[in-house]
Coordinates of C-alpha atoms in Angstrom, one line a residue:
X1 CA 20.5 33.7 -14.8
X2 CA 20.2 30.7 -16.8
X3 CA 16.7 29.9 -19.0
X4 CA 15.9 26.6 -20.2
X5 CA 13.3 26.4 -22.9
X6 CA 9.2 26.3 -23.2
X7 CA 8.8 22.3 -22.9
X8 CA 6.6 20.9 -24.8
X9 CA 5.1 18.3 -22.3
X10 CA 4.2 20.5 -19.3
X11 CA 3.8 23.9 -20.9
X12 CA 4.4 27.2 -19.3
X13 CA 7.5 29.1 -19.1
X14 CA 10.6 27.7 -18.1
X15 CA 12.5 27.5 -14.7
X16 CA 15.4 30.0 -13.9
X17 CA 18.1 28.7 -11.9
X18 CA 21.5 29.6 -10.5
X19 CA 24.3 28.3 -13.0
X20 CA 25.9 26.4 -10.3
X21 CA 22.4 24.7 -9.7
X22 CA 22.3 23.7 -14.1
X23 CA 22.0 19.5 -14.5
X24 CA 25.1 17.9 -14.1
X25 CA 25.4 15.1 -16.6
X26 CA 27.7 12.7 -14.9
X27 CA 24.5 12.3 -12.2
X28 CA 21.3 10.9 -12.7
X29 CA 18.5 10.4 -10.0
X30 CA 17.9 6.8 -11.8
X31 CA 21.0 5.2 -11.8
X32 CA 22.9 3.1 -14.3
X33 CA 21.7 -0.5 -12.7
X34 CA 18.2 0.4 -13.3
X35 CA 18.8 1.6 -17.1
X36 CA 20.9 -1.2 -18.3
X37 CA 19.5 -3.9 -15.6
X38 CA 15.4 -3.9 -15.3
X39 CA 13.2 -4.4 -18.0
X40 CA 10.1 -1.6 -18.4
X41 CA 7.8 -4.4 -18.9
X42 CA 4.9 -2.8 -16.8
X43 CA 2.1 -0.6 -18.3
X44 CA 0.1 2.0 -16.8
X45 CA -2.7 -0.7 -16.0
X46 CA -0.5 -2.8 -14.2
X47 CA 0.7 -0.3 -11.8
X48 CA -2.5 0.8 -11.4
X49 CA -4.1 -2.5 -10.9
X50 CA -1.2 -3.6 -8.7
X51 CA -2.1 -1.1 -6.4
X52 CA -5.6 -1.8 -6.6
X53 CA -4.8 -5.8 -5.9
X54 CA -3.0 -5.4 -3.0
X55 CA -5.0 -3.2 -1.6
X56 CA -8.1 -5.2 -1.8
X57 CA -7.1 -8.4 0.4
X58 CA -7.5 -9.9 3.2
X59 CA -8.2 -6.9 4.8
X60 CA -11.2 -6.5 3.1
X61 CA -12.7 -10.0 3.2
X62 CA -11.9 -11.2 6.4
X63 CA -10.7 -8.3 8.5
X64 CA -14.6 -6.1 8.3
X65 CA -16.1 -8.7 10.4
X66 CA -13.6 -8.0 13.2
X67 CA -13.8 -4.0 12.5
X68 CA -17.8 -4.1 12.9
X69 CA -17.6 -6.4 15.7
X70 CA -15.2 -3.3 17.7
X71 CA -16.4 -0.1 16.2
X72 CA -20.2 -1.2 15.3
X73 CA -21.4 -0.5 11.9
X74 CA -21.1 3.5 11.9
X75 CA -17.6 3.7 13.7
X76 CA -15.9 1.2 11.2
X77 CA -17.5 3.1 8.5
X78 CA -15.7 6.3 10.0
X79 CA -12.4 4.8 10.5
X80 CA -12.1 3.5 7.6
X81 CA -13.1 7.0 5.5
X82 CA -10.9 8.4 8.2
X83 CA -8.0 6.4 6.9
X84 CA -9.2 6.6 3.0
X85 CA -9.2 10.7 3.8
X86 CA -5.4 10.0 4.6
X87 CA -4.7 7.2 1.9
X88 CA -5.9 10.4 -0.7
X89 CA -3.1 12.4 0.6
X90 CA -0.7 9.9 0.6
X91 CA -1.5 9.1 -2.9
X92 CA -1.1 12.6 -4.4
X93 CA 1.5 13.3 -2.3
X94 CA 3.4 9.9 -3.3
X95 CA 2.4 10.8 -7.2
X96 CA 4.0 14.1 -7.3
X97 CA 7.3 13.3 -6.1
X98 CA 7.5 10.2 -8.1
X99 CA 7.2 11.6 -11.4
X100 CA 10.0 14.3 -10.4
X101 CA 12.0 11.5 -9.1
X102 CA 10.7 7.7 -10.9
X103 CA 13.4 5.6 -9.7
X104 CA 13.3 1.8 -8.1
X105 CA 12.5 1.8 -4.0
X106 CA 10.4 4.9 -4.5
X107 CA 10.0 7.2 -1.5
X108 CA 12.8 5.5 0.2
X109 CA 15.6 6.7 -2.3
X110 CA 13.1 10.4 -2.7
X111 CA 13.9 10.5 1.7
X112 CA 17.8 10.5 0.5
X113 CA 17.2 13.5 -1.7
X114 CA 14.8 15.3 -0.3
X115 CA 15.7 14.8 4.3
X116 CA 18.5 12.4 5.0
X117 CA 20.2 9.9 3.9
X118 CA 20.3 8.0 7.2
X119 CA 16.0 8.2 6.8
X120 CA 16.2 6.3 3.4
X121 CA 18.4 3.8 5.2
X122 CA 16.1 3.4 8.1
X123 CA 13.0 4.0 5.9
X124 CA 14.1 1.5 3.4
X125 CA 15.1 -1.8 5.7
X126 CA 11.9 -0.8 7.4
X127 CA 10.3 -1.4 4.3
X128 CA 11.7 -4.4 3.2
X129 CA 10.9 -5.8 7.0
X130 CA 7.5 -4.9 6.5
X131 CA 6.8 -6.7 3.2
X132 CA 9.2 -9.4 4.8
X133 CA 6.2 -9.8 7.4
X134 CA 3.7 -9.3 4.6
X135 CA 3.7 -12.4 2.5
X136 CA 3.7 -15.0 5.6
X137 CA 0.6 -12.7 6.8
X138 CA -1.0 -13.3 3.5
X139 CA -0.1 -16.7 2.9
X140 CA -1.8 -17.8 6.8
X141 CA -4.6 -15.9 6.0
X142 CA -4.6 -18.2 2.8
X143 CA -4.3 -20.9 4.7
X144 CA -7.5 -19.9 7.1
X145 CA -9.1 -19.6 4.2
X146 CA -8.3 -23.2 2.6
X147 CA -9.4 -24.9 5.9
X148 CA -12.9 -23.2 5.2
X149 CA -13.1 -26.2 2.9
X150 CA -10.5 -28.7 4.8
X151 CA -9.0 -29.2 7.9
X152 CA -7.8 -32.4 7.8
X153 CA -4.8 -31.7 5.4
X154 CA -1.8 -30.4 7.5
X155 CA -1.4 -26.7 7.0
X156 CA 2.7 -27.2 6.0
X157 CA 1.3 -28.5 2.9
X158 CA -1.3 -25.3 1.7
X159 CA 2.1 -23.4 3.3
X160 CA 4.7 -25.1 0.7
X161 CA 2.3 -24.6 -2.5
X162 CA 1.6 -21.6 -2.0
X163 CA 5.2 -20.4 -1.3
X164 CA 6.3 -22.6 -4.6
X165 CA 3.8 -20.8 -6.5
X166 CA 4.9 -17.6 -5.2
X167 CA 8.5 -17.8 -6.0
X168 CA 7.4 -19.0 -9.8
X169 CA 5.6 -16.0 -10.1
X170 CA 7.9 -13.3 -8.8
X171 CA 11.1 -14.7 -11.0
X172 CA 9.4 -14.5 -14.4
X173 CA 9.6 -11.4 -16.5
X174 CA 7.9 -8.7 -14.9
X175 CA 5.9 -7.7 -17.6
X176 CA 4.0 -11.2 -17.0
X177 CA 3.9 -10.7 -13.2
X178 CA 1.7 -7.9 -14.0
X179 CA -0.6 -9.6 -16.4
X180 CA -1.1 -12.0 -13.8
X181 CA -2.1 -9.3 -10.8
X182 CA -3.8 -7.3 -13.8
X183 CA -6.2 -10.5 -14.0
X184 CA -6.3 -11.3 -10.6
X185 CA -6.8 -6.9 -9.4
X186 CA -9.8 -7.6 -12.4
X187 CA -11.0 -10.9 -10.3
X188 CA -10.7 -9.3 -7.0
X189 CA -12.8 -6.3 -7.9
X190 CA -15.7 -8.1 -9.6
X191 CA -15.9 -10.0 -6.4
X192 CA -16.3 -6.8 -4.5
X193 CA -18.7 -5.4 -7.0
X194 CA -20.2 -8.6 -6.5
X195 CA -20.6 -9.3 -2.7
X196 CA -22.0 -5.6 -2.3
X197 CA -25.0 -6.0 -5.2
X198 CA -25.9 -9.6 -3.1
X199 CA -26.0 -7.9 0.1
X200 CA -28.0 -5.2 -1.2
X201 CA -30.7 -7.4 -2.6
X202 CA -30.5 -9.7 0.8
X203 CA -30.9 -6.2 2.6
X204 CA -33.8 -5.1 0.7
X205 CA -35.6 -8.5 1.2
X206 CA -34.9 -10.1 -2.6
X207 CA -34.2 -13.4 -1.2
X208 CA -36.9 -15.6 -0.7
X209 CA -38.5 -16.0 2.9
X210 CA -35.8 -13.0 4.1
X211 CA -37.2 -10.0 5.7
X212 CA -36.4 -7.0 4.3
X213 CA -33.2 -6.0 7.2
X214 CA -32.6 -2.0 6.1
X215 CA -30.5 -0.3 9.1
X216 CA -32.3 -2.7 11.3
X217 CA -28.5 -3.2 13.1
X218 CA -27.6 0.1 13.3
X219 CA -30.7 0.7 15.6
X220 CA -30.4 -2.7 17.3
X221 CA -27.4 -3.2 18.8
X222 CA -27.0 -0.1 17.6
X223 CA -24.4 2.2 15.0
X224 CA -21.1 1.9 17.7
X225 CA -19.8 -0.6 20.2
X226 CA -18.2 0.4 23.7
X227 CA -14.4 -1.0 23.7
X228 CA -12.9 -1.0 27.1
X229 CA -14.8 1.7 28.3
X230 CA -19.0 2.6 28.5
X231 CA -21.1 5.6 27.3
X232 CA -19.5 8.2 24.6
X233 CA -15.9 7.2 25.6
X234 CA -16.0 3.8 24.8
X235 CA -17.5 4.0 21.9
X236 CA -14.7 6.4 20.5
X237 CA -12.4 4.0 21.7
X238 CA -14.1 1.2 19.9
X239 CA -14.0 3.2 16.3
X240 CA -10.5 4.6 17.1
X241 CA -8.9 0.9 17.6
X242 CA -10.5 0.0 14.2
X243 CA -7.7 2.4 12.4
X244 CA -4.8 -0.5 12.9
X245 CA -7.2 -2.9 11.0
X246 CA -8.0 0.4 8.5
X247 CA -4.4 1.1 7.6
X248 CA -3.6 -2.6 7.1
X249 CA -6.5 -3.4 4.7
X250 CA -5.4 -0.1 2.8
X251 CA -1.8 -1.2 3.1
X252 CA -0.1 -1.4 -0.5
X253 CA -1.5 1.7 -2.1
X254 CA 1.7 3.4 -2.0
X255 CA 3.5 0.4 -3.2
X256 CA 2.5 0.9 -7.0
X257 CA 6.1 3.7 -7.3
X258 CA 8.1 1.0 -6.0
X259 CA 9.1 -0.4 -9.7
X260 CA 9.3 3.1 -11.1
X261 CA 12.3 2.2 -13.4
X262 CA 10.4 -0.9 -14.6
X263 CA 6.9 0.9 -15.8
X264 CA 6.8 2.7 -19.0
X265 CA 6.7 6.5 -19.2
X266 CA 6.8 6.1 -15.2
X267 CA 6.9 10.0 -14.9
X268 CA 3.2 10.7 -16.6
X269 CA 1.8 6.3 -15.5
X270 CA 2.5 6.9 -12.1
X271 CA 0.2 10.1 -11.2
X272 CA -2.3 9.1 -13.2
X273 CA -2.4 6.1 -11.1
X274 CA -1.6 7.9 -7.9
X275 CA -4.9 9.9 -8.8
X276 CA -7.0 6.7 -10.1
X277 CA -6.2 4.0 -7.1
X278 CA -7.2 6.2 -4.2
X279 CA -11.0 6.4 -5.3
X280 CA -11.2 3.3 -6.1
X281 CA -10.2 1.4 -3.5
X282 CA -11.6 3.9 -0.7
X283 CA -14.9 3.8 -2.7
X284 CA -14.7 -0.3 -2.1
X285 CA -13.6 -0.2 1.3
X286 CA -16.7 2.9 2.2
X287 CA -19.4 0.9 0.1
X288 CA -18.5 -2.9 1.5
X289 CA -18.6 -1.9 5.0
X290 CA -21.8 0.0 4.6
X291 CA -23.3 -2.7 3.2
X292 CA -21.6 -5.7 6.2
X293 CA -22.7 -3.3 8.6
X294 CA -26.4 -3.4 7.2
X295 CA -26.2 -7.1 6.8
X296 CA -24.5 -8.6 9.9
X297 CA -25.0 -7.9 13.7
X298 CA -21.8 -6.3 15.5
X299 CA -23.0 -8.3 18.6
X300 CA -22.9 -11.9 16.3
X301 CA -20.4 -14.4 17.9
X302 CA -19.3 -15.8 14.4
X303 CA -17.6 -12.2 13.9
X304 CA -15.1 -13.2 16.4
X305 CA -14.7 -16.5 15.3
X306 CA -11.6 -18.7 16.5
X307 CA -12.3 -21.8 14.7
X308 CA -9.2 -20.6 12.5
X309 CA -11.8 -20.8 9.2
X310 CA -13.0 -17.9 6.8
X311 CA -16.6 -18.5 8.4
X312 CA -15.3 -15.2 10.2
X313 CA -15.8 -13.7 7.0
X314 CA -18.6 -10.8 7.2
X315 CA -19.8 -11.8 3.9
X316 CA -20.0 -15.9 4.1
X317 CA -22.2 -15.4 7.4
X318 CA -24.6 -13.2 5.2
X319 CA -24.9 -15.3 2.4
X320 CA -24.7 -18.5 4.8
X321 CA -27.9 -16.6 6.8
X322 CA -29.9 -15.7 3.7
X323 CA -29.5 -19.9 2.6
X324 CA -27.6 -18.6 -0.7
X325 CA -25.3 -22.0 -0.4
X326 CA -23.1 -21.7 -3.2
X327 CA -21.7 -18.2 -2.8
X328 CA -19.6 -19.0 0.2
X329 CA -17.7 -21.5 -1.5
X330 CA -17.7 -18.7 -4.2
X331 CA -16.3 -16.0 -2.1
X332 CA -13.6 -18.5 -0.4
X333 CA -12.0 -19.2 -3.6
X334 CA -11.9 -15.5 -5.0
X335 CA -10.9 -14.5 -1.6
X336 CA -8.1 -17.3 -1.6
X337 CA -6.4 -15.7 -4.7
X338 CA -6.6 -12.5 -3.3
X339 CA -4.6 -13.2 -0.2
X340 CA -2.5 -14.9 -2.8
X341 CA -2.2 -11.5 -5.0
X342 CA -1.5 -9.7 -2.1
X343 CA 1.5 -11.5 -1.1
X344 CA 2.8 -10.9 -5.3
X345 CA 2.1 -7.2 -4.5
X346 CA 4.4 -7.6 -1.5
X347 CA 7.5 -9.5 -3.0
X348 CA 7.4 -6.8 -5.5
X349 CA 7.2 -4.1 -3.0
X350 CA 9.8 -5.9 -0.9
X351 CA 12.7 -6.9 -3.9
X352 CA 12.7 -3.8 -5.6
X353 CA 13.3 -1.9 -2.1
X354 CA 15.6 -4.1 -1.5
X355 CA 17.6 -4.1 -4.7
X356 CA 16.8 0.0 -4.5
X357 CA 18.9 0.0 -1.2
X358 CA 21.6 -2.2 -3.3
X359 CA 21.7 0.5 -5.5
X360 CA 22.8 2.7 -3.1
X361 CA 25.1 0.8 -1.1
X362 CA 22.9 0.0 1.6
X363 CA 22.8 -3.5 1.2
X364 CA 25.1 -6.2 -0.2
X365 CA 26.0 -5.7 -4.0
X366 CA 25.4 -9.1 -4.8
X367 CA 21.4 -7.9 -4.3
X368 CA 21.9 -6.4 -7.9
X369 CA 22.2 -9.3 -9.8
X370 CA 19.6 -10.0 -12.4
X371 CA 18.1 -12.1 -14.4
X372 CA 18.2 -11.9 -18.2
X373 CA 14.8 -10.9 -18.2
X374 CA 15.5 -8.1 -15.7
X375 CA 14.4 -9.7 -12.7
X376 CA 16.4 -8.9 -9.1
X377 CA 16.7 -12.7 -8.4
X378 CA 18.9 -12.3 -5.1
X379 CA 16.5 -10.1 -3.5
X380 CA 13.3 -12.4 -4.9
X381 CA 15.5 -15.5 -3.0
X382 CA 16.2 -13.5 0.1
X383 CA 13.0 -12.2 0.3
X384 CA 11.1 -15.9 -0.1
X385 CA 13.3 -16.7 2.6
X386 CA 11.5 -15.0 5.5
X387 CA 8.4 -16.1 3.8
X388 CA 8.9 -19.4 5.9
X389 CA 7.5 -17.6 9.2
X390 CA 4.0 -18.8 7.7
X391 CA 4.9 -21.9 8.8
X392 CA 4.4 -21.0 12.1
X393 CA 0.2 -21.5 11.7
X394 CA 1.0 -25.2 11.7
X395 CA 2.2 -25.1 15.4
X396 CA -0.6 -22.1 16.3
X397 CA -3.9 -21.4 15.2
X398 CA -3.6 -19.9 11.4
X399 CA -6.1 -17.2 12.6
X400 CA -3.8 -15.9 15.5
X401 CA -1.0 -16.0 13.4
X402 CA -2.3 -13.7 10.4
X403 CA -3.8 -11.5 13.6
X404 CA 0.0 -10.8 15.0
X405 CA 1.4 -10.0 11.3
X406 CA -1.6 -7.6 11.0
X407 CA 0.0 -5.3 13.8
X408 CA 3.5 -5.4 12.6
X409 CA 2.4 -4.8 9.0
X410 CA -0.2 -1.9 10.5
X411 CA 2.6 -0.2 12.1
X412 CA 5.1 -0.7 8.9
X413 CA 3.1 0.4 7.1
X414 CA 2.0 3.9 8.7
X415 CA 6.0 4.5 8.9
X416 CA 5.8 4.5 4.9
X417 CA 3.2 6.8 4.6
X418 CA 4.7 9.1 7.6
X419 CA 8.2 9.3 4.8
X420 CA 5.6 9.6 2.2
X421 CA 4.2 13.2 3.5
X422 CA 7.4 14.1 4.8
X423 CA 8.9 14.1 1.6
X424 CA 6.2 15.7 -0.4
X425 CA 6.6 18.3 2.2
X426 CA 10.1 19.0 2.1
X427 CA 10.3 19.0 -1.4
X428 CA 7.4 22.1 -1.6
X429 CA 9.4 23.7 1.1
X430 CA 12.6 23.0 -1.2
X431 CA 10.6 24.7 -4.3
X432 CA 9.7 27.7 -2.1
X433 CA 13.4 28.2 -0.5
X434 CA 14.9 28.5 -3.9
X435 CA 12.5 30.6 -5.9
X436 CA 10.9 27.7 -7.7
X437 CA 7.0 27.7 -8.3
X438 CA 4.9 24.4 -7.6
X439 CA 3.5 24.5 -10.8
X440 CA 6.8 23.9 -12.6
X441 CA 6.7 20.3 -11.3
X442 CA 5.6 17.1 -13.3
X443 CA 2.6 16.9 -11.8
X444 CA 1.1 19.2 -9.2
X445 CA -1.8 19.9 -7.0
X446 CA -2.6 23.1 -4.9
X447 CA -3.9 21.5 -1.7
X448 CA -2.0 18.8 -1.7
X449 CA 1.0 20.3 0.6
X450 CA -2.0 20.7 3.3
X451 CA -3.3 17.2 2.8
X452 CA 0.7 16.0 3.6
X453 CA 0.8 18.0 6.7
X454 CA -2.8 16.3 7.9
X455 CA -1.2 12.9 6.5
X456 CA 1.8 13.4 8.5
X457 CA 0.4 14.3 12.0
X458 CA -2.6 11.6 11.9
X459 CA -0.5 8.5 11.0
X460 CA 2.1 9.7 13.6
X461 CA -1.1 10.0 16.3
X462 CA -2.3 6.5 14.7
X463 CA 1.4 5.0 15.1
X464 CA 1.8 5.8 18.7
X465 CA -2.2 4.9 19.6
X466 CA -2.0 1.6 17.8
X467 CA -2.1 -0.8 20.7
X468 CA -3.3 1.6 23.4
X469 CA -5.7 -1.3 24.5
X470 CA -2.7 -3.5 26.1
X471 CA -2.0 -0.2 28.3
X472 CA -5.9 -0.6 29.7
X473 CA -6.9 -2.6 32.9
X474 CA -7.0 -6.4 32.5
X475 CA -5.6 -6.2 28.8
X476 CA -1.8 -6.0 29.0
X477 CA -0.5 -8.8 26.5
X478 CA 3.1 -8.9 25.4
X479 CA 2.4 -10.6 22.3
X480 CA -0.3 -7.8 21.1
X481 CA 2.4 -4.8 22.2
X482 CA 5.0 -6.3 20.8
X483 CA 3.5 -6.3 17.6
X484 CA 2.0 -2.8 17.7
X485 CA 4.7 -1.2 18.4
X486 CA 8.3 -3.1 17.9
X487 CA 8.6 -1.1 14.2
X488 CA 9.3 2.2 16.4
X489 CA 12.4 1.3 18.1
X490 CA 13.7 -0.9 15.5
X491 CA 13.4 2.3 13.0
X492 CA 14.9 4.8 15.3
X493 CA 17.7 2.3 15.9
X494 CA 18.4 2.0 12.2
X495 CA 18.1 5.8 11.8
X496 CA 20.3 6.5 14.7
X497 CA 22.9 3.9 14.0
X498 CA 23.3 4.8 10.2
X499 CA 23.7 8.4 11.1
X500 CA 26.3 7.6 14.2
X501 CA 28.1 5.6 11.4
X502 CA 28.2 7.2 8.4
X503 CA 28.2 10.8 9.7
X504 CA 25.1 11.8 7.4
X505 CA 23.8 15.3 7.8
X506 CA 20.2 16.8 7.5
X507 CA 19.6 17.7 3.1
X508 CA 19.6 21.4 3.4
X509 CA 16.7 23.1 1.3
X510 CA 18.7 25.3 -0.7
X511 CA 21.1 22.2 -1.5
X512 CA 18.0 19.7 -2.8
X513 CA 19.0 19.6 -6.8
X514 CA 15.4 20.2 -7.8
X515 CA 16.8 22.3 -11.1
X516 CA 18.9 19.2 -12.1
X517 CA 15.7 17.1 -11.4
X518 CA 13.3 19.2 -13.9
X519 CA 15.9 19.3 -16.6
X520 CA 16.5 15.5 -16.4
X521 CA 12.7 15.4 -16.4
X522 CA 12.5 17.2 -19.6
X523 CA 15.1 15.5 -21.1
X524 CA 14.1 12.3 -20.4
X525 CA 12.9 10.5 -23.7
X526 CA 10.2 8.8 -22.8
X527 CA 8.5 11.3 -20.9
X528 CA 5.9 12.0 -23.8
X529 CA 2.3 12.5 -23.2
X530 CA 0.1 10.2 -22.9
X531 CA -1.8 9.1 -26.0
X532 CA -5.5 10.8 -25.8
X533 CA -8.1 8.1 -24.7
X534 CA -10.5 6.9 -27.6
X535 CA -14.1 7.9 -26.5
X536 CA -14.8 4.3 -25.4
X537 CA -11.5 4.1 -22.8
X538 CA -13.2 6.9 -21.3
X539 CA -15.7 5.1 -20.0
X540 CA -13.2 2.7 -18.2
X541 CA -13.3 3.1 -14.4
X542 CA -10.9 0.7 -13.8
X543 CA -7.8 1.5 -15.3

């Protein structure tokens, strides 16, 4: 048996292996293109704000008034801790096989590794197709939120500036793309901060010739609403079809490993913001929807709003009701340059899959070209391409249109987290097949191979449920079950072909290189420890 040295960073004794399993140096798990081509531009505050900013989007601002209107107060409140329960697992799960493995396209290349080859293929054009679907979502939901203001202006216009500005953003050096979500992640969550302390002193009467409203509607029309069905059944089915609109506000999370080989000291950054985002944005999502349920009615029309204008928005009917006439304006800009951020969190999600598949031959080479600043241009321009399906609010209410992208991103988005546990699971089953103890990893928690399983068997119950209401009397729509549930066969297609094509075979536990993995890990020079906060960073709940 071979014995590699105490190391310094993670302590303990070190890892025997077989000498046939010893790091080969002609392999790396981050390849060559990343080392030479990207730039490690981003810190550990612009992962983790990253995260946090596209996480926090439209979901949040204009998608609660259309969760309380279906659930009620108490069963969006439960979906969406249901779905922040999973998000936690995902998170840890996500966090401790990216700092054994921090390379570009994240758990789509850790799929390769750690199941099959063929899953990283299907996983990773998935991926790209999902963020592909993203930006337009976001940029219609900017343009609902524009026409708050204006509706006269043709909605082609709002489309073209805000793609323009996109594309300006997303080329520069990506140590200034983060700066820019850094500040707009900062924006985002003092909005949040500050919609919740309004509504609580609207709640508790502080306005001025406002009654004091308490729980008043969770008694009256009560904490749940019956969806499709009456009594006790509907009104499960009424907080169950709130998950799709849960998993797409929380969509992102998982996106802050994506540009792994781009973030300093990715293999210590990326836990700690693994560990950091989850709480943060699950404590916003619990705390906002506590506080729209306690402000707004679930029976209130505006809630389902069709005008195609962010008066849908749970939080401009409260302050609209309590007479506070500034803040809606208020809340429509910040809310405008969230939808904004969260289409930047998607283009970098989306390119550096894309040029992560590149990488490994799954899509054309020329996706590897970069700037001199390290930025993937061809998959920036590819990816802006598809961004042209927002065009399609100016033929069809902008509303409607950011509604359908909200099922195919939904669905896209479970399939990530669905890799995300499965890989997190095979790679402890990999540890425990060849003799290798948890604790030797990067980073490492004891519960967290349970958490994966629950991860794994709720999105897959979430995936398939998604648009049970078209399969209900009276409901069937073919737009609605297209969206819900296209992702499935397009990602068994791409599995299946890949596989038929290329032969692949299932990654054997015993043949997973997790000894190569540590050693690279503790060779790699710039995995030091992070430098102890100063008493005063401590104190930082942000970042």
């Amino acid at each position: 048996m071979a014995d590699f040295d105490k190391h310094p960073v993670y302590g303990g004794d070190a890892v025997a292996v077989e000498p046939q399993h010893v790091y080969n140096s002609d392999v790396h798990f981050v390849d060559e293109h990343e080392r030479k081509d990207l730039a490690r531009g981003l810190k550990q505050r612009h992962v983790q704000m990253i995260a946090i900013a596209g996480a926090i989007g439209t979901g949040l601002f204009l998608g609660l008034g259309g969760s309380i209107a279906t659930g009620g107060p108490l069963g969006a409140l439960l979906g969406y801790g249901f779905v922040g329960i999973i998000v936690c697992a995902i998170q840890f799960a996500l966090g401790e096989v990216s700092a054994l493995f921090p390379v570009t396209g994240s758990f789509v290349r850790h799929a390769e590794i750690l199941i099959d080859p063929a899953v990283g293929f299907a996983v990773g054009w998935n991926l790209v197709y999902g963020n592909w679907m993203s930006v337009p979502s976001e940029i219609s939901a900017g343009v609902v939120l524009i026409q708050y203001w204006n509706t006269s202006v043709n909605p082609a216009v709002w489309v073209t500036i805000l793609i323009v500005v996109s594309v300006l953003v997303a080329i520069i050096f990506v140590g200034v793309y983060g700066e820019v979500e850094f500040f707009f992640a900062i924006l985002k969550i003092l909005l949040v901060i500050g919609v919740v302390i309004m509504g609580l002193v609207i709640d508790l009467g502080g306005v001025p010739g406002q009654q004091r409203l308490g729980f008043h509607y969770w008694k009256n029309p009560g904490p749940f609403v019956e969806y499709i069905g009456t009594g006790a059944w509907g009104q499960f089915l009424g907080f169950w079809a709130v998950m799709s609109n849960a998993v797409y506000s929380f969509a992102g999370v998982e996106s802050l490993a994506m540009a792994a080989a781009e973030t300093q000291n990715p293999r210590r950054n990326i836990p700690k913001a693994c560990k950091r985002v989850f709480l943060r944005v699950t404590l916003f999502y619990v705390v906002a929807i506590l506080i729209v349920g306690m402000l707004v009615s679930s029976a209130d029309p505006r809630l389902d709003n069709d005008s195609g204008t962010a008066a849908q928005s749970p939080f401009v009917i409260a302050a609209s009701d309590a007479g506070i006439k500034a803040i809606p304006s208020i809340v429509n800009a910040v809310v405008l340059t969230s939808a904004w951020s969260s289409s930047n969190q998607a283009i970098l999600a989306g390119t550096r899959t894309l040029y992560g598949l590149a990488v490994k031959g799954h899509a054309p080479k020329f996706l590897l070209w970069t700037t001199p600043y390290g930025i993937p241009f061809m998959c920036v321009a590819v990816q802006m391409a598809f961004s042209f399906l927002a065009y399609m609010c100016v033929s069809n209410d902008a509303l409607n249109v950011f509604w359908w992208l909200v099922d195919l991103t939904a669905a896209g988005t479970l399939v990530s987290w669905i890799t995300v546990a499965w890989n997190h699971i095979r790679l402890i089953q990999a540890l425990k097949k060849q003799g290798i103890p948890a604790t030797k990893l990067p980073w490492h928690n004891s519960w967290t191979f349970y958490g994966s399983w629950f991860a794994l068997v709720s999105c897959i119950i979430i995936l398939f449920t998604g648009g049970f209401a078209v399969f209900t009397a009276g409901n069937w729509s073919p737009s609605d079950f297209v969206s819900s549930y296209l992702d499935i066969p397009l990602v068994l297609v791409a599995f299946g072909g890949y596989k038929l094509i290329r032969r692949t075979k299932w990654v054997n536990l015993s043949d997973i290189p997790l000894a190569q993995a540590l050693e690279e890990a503790q060779s790699d020079p710039e995995n030091v420890p992070v430098v102890k906060e100063r008493w005063w960073e401590r104190w930082n709940f942000l970042w």
